[in-house]
XYZ file of C-alpha atoms in Angstrom:
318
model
C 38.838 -1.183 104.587
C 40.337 1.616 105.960
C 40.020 4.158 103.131
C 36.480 4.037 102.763
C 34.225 6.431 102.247
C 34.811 10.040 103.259
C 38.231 9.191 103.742
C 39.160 9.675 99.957
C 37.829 13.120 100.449
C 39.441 13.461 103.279
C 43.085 12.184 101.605
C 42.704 14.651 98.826
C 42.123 17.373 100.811
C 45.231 16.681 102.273
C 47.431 16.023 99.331
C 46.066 18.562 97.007
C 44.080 21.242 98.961
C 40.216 22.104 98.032
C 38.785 22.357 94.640
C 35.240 23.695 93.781
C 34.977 20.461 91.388
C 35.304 17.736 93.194
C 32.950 18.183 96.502
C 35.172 18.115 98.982
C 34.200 21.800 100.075
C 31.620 19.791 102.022
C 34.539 18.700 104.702
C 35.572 21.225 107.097
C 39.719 21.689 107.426
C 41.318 20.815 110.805
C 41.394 16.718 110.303
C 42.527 16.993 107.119
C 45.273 19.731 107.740
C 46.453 17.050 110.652
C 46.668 14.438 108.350
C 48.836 16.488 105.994
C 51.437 17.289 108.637
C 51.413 14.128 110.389
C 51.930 12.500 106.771
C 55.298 15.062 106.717
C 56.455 12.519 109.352
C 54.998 8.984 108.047
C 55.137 9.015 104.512
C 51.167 7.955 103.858
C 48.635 9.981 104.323
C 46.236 6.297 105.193
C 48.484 5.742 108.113
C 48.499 9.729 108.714
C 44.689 9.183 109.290
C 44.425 6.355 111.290
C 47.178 7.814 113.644
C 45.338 11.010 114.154
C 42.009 9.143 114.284
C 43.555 6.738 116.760
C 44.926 9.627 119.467
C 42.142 11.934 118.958
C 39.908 8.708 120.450
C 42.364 8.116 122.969
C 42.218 11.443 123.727
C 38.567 11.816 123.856
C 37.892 8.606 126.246
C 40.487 10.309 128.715
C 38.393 13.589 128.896
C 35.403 11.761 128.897
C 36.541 10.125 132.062
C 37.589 13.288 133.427
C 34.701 15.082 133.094
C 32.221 12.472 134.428
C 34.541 12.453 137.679
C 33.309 15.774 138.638
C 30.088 14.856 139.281
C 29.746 11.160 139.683
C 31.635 8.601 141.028
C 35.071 6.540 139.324
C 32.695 3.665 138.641
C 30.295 5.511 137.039
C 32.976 7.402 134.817
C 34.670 4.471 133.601
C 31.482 2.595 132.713
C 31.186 5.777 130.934
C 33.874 5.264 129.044
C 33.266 1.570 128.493
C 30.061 2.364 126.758
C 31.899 4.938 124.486
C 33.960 2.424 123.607
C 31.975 -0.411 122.785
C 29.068 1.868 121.014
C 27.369 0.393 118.087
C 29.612 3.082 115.582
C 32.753 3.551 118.032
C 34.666 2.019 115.261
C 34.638 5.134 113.204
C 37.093 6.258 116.252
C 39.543 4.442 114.750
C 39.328 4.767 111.157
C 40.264 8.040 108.681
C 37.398 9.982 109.512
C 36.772 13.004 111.840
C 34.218 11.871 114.719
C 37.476 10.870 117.358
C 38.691 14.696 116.903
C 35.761 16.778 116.920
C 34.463 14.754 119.870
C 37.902 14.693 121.618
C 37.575 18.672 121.380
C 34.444 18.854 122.517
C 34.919 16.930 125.543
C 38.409 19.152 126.238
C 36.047 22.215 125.213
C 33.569 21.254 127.943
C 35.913 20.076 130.053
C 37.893 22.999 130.196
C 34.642 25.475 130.850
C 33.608 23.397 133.932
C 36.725 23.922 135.273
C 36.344 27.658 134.529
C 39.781 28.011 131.777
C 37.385 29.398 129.486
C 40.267 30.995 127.355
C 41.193 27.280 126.176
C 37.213 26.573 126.434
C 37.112 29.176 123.781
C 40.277 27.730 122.058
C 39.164 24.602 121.880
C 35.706 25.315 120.316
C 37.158 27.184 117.755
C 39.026 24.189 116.740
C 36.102 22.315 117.177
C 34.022 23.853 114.545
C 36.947 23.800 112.277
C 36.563 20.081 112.622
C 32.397 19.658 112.247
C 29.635 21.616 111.296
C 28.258 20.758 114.675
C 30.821 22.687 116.580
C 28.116 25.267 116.437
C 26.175 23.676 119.205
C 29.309 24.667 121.543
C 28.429 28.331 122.020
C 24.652 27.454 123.824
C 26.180 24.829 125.571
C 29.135 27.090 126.593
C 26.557 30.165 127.056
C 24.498 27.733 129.341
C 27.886 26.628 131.503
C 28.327 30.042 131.903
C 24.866 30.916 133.248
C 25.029 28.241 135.741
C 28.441 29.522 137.037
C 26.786 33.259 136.863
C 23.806 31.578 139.599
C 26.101 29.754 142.026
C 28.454 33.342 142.288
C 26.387 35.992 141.781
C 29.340 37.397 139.733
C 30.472 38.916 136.215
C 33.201 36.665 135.171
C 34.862 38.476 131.818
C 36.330 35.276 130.718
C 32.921 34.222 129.737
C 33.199 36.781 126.732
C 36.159 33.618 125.480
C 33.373 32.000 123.767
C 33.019 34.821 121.822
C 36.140 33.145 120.073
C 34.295 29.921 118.831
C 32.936 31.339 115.886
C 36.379 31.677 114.738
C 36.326 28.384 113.391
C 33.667 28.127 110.913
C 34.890 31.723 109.683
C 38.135 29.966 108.464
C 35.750 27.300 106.673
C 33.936 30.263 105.290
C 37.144 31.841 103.762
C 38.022 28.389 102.097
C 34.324 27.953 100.616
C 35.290 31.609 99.326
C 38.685 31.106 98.108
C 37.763 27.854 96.530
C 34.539 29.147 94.903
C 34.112 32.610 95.097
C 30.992 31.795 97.523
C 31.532 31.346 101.379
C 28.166 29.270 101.616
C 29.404 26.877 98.461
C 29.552 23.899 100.806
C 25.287 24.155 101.072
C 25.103 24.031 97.389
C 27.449 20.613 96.793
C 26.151 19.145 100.523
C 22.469 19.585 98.487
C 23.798 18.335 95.181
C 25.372 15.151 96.687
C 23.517 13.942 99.518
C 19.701 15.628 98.399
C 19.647 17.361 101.825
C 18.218 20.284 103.053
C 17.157 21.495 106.314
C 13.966 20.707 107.700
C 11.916 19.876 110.542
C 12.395 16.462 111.818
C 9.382 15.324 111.212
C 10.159 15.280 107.376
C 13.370 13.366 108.044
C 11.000 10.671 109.343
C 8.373 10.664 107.073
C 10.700 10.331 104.171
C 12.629 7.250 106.405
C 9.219 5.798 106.880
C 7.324 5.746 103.271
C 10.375 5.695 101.435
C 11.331 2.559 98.976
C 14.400 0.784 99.410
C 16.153 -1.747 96.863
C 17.029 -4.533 98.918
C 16.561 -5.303 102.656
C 19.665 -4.191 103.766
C 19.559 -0.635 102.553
C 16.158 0.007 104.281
C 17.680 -1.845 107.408
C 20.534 0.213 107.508
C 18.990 3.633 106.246
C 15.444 2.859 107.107
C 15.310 1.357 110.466
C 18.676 1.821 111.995
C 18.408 6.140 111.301
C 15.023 5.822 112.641
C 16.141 4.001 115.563
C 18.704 6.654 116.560
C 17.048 9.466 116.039
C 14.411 8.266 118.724
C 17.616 7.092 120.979
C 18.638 10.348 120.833
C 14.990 12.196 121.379
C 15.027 10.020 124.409
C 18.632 10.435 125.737
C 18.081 14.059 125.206
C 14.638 14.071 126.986
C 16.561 12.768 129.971
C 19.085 14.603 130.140
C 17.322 17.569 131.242
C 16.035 15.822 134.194
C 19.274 13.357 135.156
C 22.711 15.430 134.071
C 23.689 19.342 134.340
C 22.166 21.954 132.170
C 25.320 21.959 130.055
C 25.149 18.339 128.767
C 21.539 18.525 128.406
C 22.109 21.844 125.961
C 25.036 19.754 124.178
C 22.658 16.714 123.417
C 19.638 19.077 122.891
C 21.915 20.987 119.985
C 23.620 18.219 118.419
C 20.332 16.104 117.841
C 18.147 19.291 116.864
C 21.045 19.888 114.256
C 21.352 15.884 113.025
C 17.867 14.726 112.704
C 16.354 18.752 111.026
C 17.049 17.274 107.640
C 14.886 16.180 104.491
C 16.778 12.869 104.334
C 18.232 11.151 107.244
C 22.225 10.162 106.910
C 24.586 8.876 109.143
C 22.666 9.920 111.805
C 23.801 6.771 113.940
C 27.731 8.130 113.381
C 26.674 11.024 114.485
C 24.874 10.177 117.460
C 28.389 9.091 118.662
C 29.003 12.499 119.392
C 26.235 12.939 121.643
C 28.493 11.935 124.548
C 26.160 12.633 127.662
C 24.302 9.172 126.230
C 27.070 7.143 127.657
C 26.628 8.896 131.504
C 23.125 8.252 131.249
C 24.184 4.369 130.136
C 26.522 4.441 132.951
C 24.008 5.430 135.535
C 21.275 3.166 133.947
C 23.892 0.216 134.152
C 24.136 0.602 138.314
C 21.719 -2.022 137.823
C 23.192 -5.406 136.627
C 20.531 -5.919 134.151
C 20.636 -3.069 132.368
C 24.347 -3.179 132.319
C 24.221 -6.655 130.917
C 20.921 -5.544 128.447
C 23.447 -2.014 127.059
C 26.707 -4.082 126.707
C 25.110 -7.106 124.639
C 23.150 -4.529 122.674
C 26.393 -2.692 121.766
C 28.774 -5.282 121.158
C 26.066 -6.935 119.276
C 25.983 -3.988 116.747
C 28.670 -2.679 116.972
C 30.331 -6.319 115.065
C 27.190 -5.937 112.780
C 28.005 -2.526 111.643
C 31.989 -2.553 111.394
C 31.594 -6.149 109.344
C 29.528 -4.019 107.149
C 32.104 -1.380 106.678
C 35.111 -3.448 106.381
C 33.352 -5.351 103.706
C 32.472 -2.256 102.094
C 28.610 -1.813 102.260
C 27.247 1.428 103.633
C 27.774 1.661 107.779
C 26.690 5.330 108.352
């Protein structure tokens, strides 16, 4: 069960670099580089992946944690946490694929702005758009931090100009596409070829989810109904967020779900929505009230042994 998936992709990368032929210029570099050098150690590049997988969403419940503290209270942050944890997908934090990494870099990203080291803010995101196409959403929701520091001083802080950096990244990804290819943007072409996806406005996304035909019940539960689901979780959450967090988590949730639902065909989007981490504050301040609290944990648990059963059996789990 543990080599599902994108992991083979993942695994190949790591054992025989990127080839034009095979698709796997669709997966961005830093997970699989880690895997390769922790497999120098271990022997197997499976266990290579599940031990990078596994610290990486360690890693990423610590800074969660961490970064809640500054502006609510230890109960709130480790309810936080707890949600994180229990999340319908959170078991793709401890399998070979890259959601525990980009998200734990994120978080240290974010983490590391609000407490104004924006040279390892800057670090970080760079890293974290080597990881996932989404690390793009880091330089409004940096840019945003920054502005919010700029109107409580009243001052020019240079070290702003670190986010410059972030870009840095996906340039790296661009040089592989090229090397591999000959075309920096080759990874639109086979992301098109192998998933039929395009950009788009959302609302095609959810036409398509809504009229479209689907061979047996489960497929249009679980790509029907369940993306449909969390893209409006998301809308919501995001929605919110501008009114009940700071501007900065507010810009990350308002990038990440602009970016995962502006697609012809909806995919994965409830994986993905696992890296909209400012859902879990807004869980944690919903779940000061016992009934909600009991209402969010039944929900997730509920799901979350619904999808992974899925998954470890082999059947399509976002």
């Amino acid at each position: 069960m543990w080599d599902q998936w994108d992991f083979g992709y993942y695994q190949e990368i790591a054992e025989s670099g990127y080839s034009a032929a095979d698709g796997s210029l669709m997966f961005y570099p830093l997970f699989p580089w880690l895997i390769r050098l922790v497999a120098y150690i271990s022997g197997n590049y499976l266990a290579a992946g599940l031990i990078v997988s596994g610290i990486a969403g360690i890693s990423a419940a610590i800074l969660l944690r961490r970064l809640v503290q500054i502006d609510h209270s230890s109960s709130v942050a480790m309810r936080s946490v707890w949600f994180f944890l229990i999340f319908p997908t959170a078991y793709f934090l401890h399998v070979g694929y890259g959601e525990s990494l980009f998200l734990a870099l994120a978080l240290g990203c974010i983490l590391a702005a609000r407490v104004e080291r924006w040279w390892l803010a800057g670090l970080l995101g760079a890293f974290c758009w080597m990881t996932r196409a989404a690390g793009v959403v880091l330089i409004p929701t940096l840019a945003v931090e920054a502005t919010q520091q700029y109107c409580a001083s009243h001052r020019w802080d240079r070290r702003w100009l670190w986010i410059a950096i972030v870009p840095v990244g996906f340039a790296v990804y661009l040089l592989i596409n090229w090397h591999a290819s000959g075309n920096p943007f080759f990874f639109l072409q086979t992301r098109k070829a192998s998933f039929e996806q395009s950009f788009a406005l959302p609302s095609v996304g959810i036409r398509q989810a809504v009229r479209a035909h689907y061979p047996s019940p489960n497929e249009a539960q679980m790509v029907g109904v369940q993306e449909l689901f969390f893209v409006a979780l998301g809308l919501v959450c995001t929605i919110v967020s501008w009114v009940r967090l700071r501007p900065v988590y507010a810009m990350w949730m308002t990038g990440s779900w602009t970016l995962y639902s502006s697609v012809s065909f909806f995919r994965s989007v409830p994986r993905y929505t696992l890296t909209m981490f400012p859902i879990f504050i807004l869980f944690a301040l919903l779940a000061r009230n016992s009934f909600w609290r009991g209402i969010l944990t039944v929900w997730s648990l509920l799901f979350f042994a619904l999808f992974a059963i899925l998954f470890a059996r082999g059947e399509w789990a976002f």
